[in-house]
Short mmCIF file of C-alpha atoms in Angstrom, two decimals:
data_model
loop_
_atom_site.label_atom_id
_atom_site.label_comp_id
_atom_site.label_asym_id
_atom_site.label_seq_id
_atom_site.Cartn_x
_atom_site.Cartn_y
_atom_site.Cartn_z
CA MET I 1 33.72 2.82 8.01
CA ALA I 2 32.53 5.84 5.99
CA ASP I 3 34.26 9.21 6.64
CA ALA I 4 32.36 11.64 8.72
CA LEU I 5 32.81 14.32 5.99
CA HIS I 6 30.98 12.13 3.70
CA ILE I 7 28.41 10.82 6.00
CA ARG I 8 27.55 14.94 6.62
CA HIS I 9 27.66 15.14 2.86
CA LEU I 10 25.23 12.63 2.07
CA VAL I 11 23.21 13.82 4.67
CA GLU I 12 22.89 17.61 3.09
CA ARG I 13 22.41 16.23 -0.44
CA ALA I 14 19.57 13.89 0.72
CA ARG I 15 18.22 17.35 1.66
CA ALA I 16 19.00 19.19 -1.21
CA LEU I 17 17.31 16.05 -3.38
CA GLY I 18 14.14 16.79 -1.20
CA ALA I 19 14.39 14.63 1.57
CA ASP I 20 12.56 16.11 4.82
CA ARG I 21 14.81 14.23 7.21
CA ALA I 22 18.34 11.94 7.06
CA ALA I 23 19.87 10.57 9.98
CA PRO I 24 23.12 8.14 10.16
CA LEU I 25 23.40 5.19 12.22
CA PRO I 26 25.77 2.13 12.46
CA ALA I 27 24.70 -0.57 10.31
CA ALA I 28 24.94 -2.71 13.35
CA ALA I 29 21.72 -0.97 14.67
CA VAL I 30 19.57 -1.99 11.31
CA VAL I 31 16.85 -3.99 12.61
CA VAL I 32 15.90 -7.55 10.81
CA ASP I 33 13.04 -8.99 11.47
CA GLU I 34 10.92 -12.22 10.16
CA ARG I 35 8.07 -10.96 10.93
CA VAL I 36 8.30 -8.19 8.52
CA ARG I 37 8.42 -10.64 5.50
CA LEU I 38 5.48 -12.61 7.04
CA LYS I 39 3.61 -9.66 6.53
CA CYS I 40 4.37 -9.90 2.75
CA ARG I 41 2.07 -12.86 2.86
CA VAL I 42 -0.30 -12.65 5.86
CA PRO I 43 -2.50 -11.18 4.50
CA ARG I 44 -1.16 -11.60 0.94
CA CYS I 45 0.46 -8.44 -0.06
CA SER I 46 -1.07 -7.47 -3.77
CA SER I 47 2.28 -7.27 -4.90
CA TYR I 48 3.59 -10.31 -3.76
CA GLY I 49 4.88 -12.45 -6.77
CA ARG I 50 3.81 -9.60 -8.85
CA ASN I 51 6.67 -7.20 -8.77
CA LEU I 52 10.47 -8.01 -9.28
CA MET I 53 11.08 -5.35 -6.34
CA CYS I 54 9.15 -7.19 -4.00
CA PRO I 55 8.99 -10.99 -2.49
CA PRO I 56 10.16 -13.52 -3.32
CA TYR I 57 12.47 -11.94 -6.00
CA VAL I 58 14.43 -9.75 -3.45
CA PRO I 59 16.96 -10.90 -0.57
CA GLY I 60 15.60 -12.66 2.46
CA PRO I 61 16.04 -12.04 6.10
CA ASP I 62 19.07 -14.15 6.34
CA GLU I 63 20.68 -12.79 3.12
CA THR I 64 20.13 -9.01 4.37
CA ARG I 65 21.70 -9.94 7.68
CA ALA I 66 24.49 -11.67 6.07
CA ALA I 67 25.09 -8.64 3.66
CA LEU I 68 24.56 -5.90 6.97
CA ALA I 69 27.04 -7.58 8.31
CA ARG I 70 29.73 -6.51 5.93
CA TYR I 71 28.47 -2.85 6.29
CA ALA I 72 29.83 -0.17 8.72
CA ASP I 73 27.22 2.82 7.99
CA ALA I 74 23.66 3.54 6.90
CA LEU I 75 21.50 6.52 6.43
CA LEU I 76 17.93 6.70 7.23
CA VAL I 77 16.08 9.22 4.76
CA GLN I 78 12.58 9.97 5.09
CA LYS I 79 10.16 12.32 2.88
CA ARG I 80 6.64 13.36 3.36
CA ILE I 81 3.66 11.90 1.22
CA PRO I 82 1.52 14.74 0.51
CA VAL I 83 -1.90 12.87 1.73
CA THR I 84 -3.29 12.36 4.87
CA GLN I 85 -4.52 8.93 5.74
CA ALA I 86 -8.16 10.49 5.71
CA GLU I 87 -8.03 11.56 2.31
CA VAL I 88 -6.66 8.19 1.19
CA ASP I 89 -9.59 6.38 3.04
CA ALA I 90 -11.97 8.69 1.54
CA ALA I 91 -10.82 7.61 -2.41
CA LEU I 92 -10.70 4.43 -1.65
CA GLY I 93 -13.99 3.97 -0.47
CA GLY I 94 -13.57 2.18 2.54
CA LYS I 95 -10.94 -0.55 1.45
CA THR I 96 -7.73 -0.72 2.63
CA TYR I 97 -4.67 0.19 0.09
CA ALA I 98 -4.29 -3.49 -0.44
CA GLU I 99 -7.52 -4.57 -1.08
CA TRP I 100 -7.85 -1.78 -3.60
CA ARG I 101 -4.55 -2.43 -5.48
CA VAL I 102 -5.89 -5.99 -5.90
CA ARG I 103 -9.23 -5.54 -7.04
CA ASP I 104 -9.72 -1.74 -8.34
CA SER I 105 -6.57 -0.74 -9.83
CA ALA I 106 -6.50 -0.24 -13.44
CA ARG I 107 -2.93 -1.40 -13.75
CA ASP I 108 -4.59 -4.72 -13.76
CA ALA I 109 -6.74 -4.56 -16.69
CA ARG I 110 -3.96 -3.07 -19.15
CA PRO I 111 -3.69 -5.12 -22.05
CA GLY I 112 -0.69 -7.69 -22.17
CA SER I 113 0.12 -7.09 -18.65
CA GLY I 114 -1.03 -10.78 -17.76
CA ARG I 115 -2.46 -9.91 -14.54
CA ARG I 116 -6.03 -9.26 -16.24
CA ASP I 117 -5.68 -12.59 -16.90
CA ARG I 118 -4.57 -13.77 -13.84
CA ALA I 119 -7.63 -11.66 -12.12
CA ALA I 120 -10.08 -13.50 -14.75
CA ALA I 121 -8.77 -16.56 -14.35
CA SER I 122 -9.34 -16.50 -10.24
CA GLY I 123 -12.89 -15.15 -10.87
CA GLU I 124 -12.35 -11.89 -9.45
CA PRO I 125 -14.49 -9.19 -10.48
CA SER I 126 -13.30 -6.69 -13.47
CA PRO I 127 -11.32 -3.61 -12.12
CA SER I 128 -12.86 -0.45 -11.94
CA PRO I 129 -11.32 2.86 -12.44
CA PRO I 130 -8.74 4.11 -9.63
CA PRO I 131 -9.30 7.15 -7.58
CA SER I 132 -7.19 9.09 -9.90
CA ASP I 133 -6.31 12.21 -8.16
CA CYS I 134 -5.04 10.21 -4.55
CA GLU I 135 -3.42 7.74 -6.65
CA SER I 136 -1.29 9.56 -8.99
CA GLU I 137 -0.20 12.04 -5.87
CA VAL I 138 0.98 8.87 -4.42
CA VAL I 139 2.37 7.13 -7.17
CA ALA I 140 4.30 10.77 -7.93
CA ALA I 141 5.49 11.01 -4.61
CA GLN I 142 6.56 7.32 -4.61
CA ASN I 143 9.02 7.59 -7.73
CA THR I 144 10.43 10.97 -6.76
CA PHE I 145 11.51 9.31 -3.33
CA ALA I 146 12.91 6.23 -5.30
CA THR I 147 14.84 8.70 -7.58
CA LEU I 148 16.29 10.07 -4.70
CA MET I 149 17.41 7.14 -3.09
CA SER I 150 19.03 6.19 -6.54
CA GLU I 151 20.41 9.71 -6.75
CA LEU I 152 21.69 9.23 -3.30
CA GLU I 153 23.13 5.94 -4.00
CA ARG I 154 25.06 7.45 -6.94
CA GLU I 155 26.18 10.49 -5.01
CA ALA I 156 27.91 7.51 -2.06
CA PHE I 157 29.80 5.93 -5.12
CA LYS I 158 31.25 9.23 -6.21
CA CYS I 159 32.59 9.63 -2.39
CA GLY I 160 34.16 6.13 -3.19
CA TYR I 161 31.95 3.61 -1.39
CA ARG I 162 31.33 1.44 -4.22
CA PHE I 163 29.34 -1.29 -2.21
CA ALA I 164 26.67 1.69 -1.56
CA ALA I 165 23.42 0.19 -1.85
CA ALA I 166 19.78 2.25 -1.49
CA PHE I 167 16.38 0.66 -0.80
CA ALA I 168 13.19 2.85 -1.53
CA GLY I 169 9.64 3.13 -0.02
CA GLY I 170 7.06 0.68 -0.56
CA ASP I 171 6.73 -1.22 -3.75
CA CYS I 172 8.31 -0.24 -7.30
CA VAL I 173 6.13 1.97 -9.18
CA LEU I 174 8.14 2.82 -11.84
CA CYS I 175 5.95 0.86 -14.35
CA PRO I 176 2.25 0.91 -14.62
CA VAL I 177 2.85 -3.20 -14.08
CA CYS I 178 5.57 -4.85 -13.40
CA GLY I 179 6.68 -6.70 -16.70
CA GLY I 180 9.62 -8.06 -15.51
CA VAL I 181 7.73 -10.92 -13.46
CA ASP I 182 6.93 -12.27 -16.67
CA ASP I 183 10.07 -12.28 -18.74
CA GLY I 184 12.52 -11.55 -15.96
CA VAL I 185 13.79 -8.09 -17.32
CA CYS I 186 13.33 -4.95 -15.28
CA ARG I 187 12.56 -2.25 -17.28
CA HIS I 188 14.62 0.37 -15.12
CA PRO I 189 17.36 -1.88 -13.80
CA PHE I 190 19.50 1.26 -12.54
CA ALA I 191 16.41 3.02 -10.76
CA ALA I 192 14.32 0.35 -9.30
CA ARG I 193 14.89 -0.29 -5.64
CA PRO I 194 13.39 -2.83 -3.02
CA SER I 195 11.94 -1.29 0.03
CA MET I 196 13.37 -1.93 3.60
CA GLU I 197 10.64 -3.85 4.49
CA ALA I 198 10.85 -6.32 1.45
CA VAL I 199 14.01 -7.64 2.58
CA GLY I 200 12.72 -8.06 5.79
CA ILE I 201 13.97 -4.46 7.63
CA ASP I 202 11.66 -3.44 10.66
CA VAL I 203 11.47 0.42 9.19
CA VAL I 204 10.01 1.45 12.25
CA ALA I 205 12.29 0.08 14.62
CA THR I 206 15.60 0.81 12.33
CA ALA I 207 14.09 4.49 12.20
CA ARG I 208 13.64 5.12 15.67
CA ALA I 209 17.44 3.87 15.95
CA ALA I 210 18.27 6.73 13.86
CA GLY I 211 16.63 8.97 16.01
CA LEU I 212 13.69 9.91 13.40
CA ASP I 213 10.15 10.11 14.51
CA VAL I 214 7.54 7.44 12.70
CA GLU I 215 3.89 7.90 12.81
CA PHE I 216 2.29 4.56 12.77
CA PRO I 217 -0.17 3.50 12.08
CA ALA I 218 0.20 6.91 9.84
CA VAL I 219 -2.72 9.27 10.15
CA ASP I 220 -1.55 12.81 9.70
CA HIS I 221 2.17 13.03 8.83
CA PRO I 222 2.72 9.51 6.44
CA SER I 223 6.19 9.31 4.94
CA TRP I 224 8.47 7.49 2.47
CA THR I 225 11.38 5.77 4.80
CA GLY I 226 14.69 4.61 2.55
CA MET I 227 18.08 3.39 3.58
CA LEU I 228 21.14 3.98 2.20
CA LEU I 229 24.07 1.28 3.24
CA ILE I 230 27.69 2.82 2.67
CA ASP I 231 30.60 0.91 2.45
#
């Protein structure tokens, strides 16, 4: 079990790194639900099978439950996304984010990525330029949050918790296109983190168990939510 002073230190460190909220909870209170992974496939997420930090390349619900059973404590962390749902809807031209990622992301069009070839083989239309301002803000916020979580994991290591493990928010976007799917090698192995939902964790239920408000569906106050396991 983590020392209470260490937990308090990690909460303060999360806030110093830019988190808006951070709250501890017992690892036993983390909610794992097979339906979370089902939603990666129904409807099929644009990152499924295309990102090493997403299914099927990351632990499933059973493996997650088994690992959680060996942990005593967790820390839930949230950071505000600097755009509203209305701004995202306007930028994506009526598409959902998943639909836009599949058909319109310029990342799919990068030469040598392999994804442009797959799109052509499937008969999908050629990608069009992304709404750069909105996309760049979301990606920048997402990468900032991933860095926050990896730094928090490093801080837990310094406190002596050798099994500390951090989970970020959303699919990994450290690279414009995940080349690791083609060759099995992650370009940022010490910075890339799967999200909570990628490994089957119910983010909404777990955040609420930690006493954190979650706006679902997010309209005015979307946030990234991540988790640090401590042991």
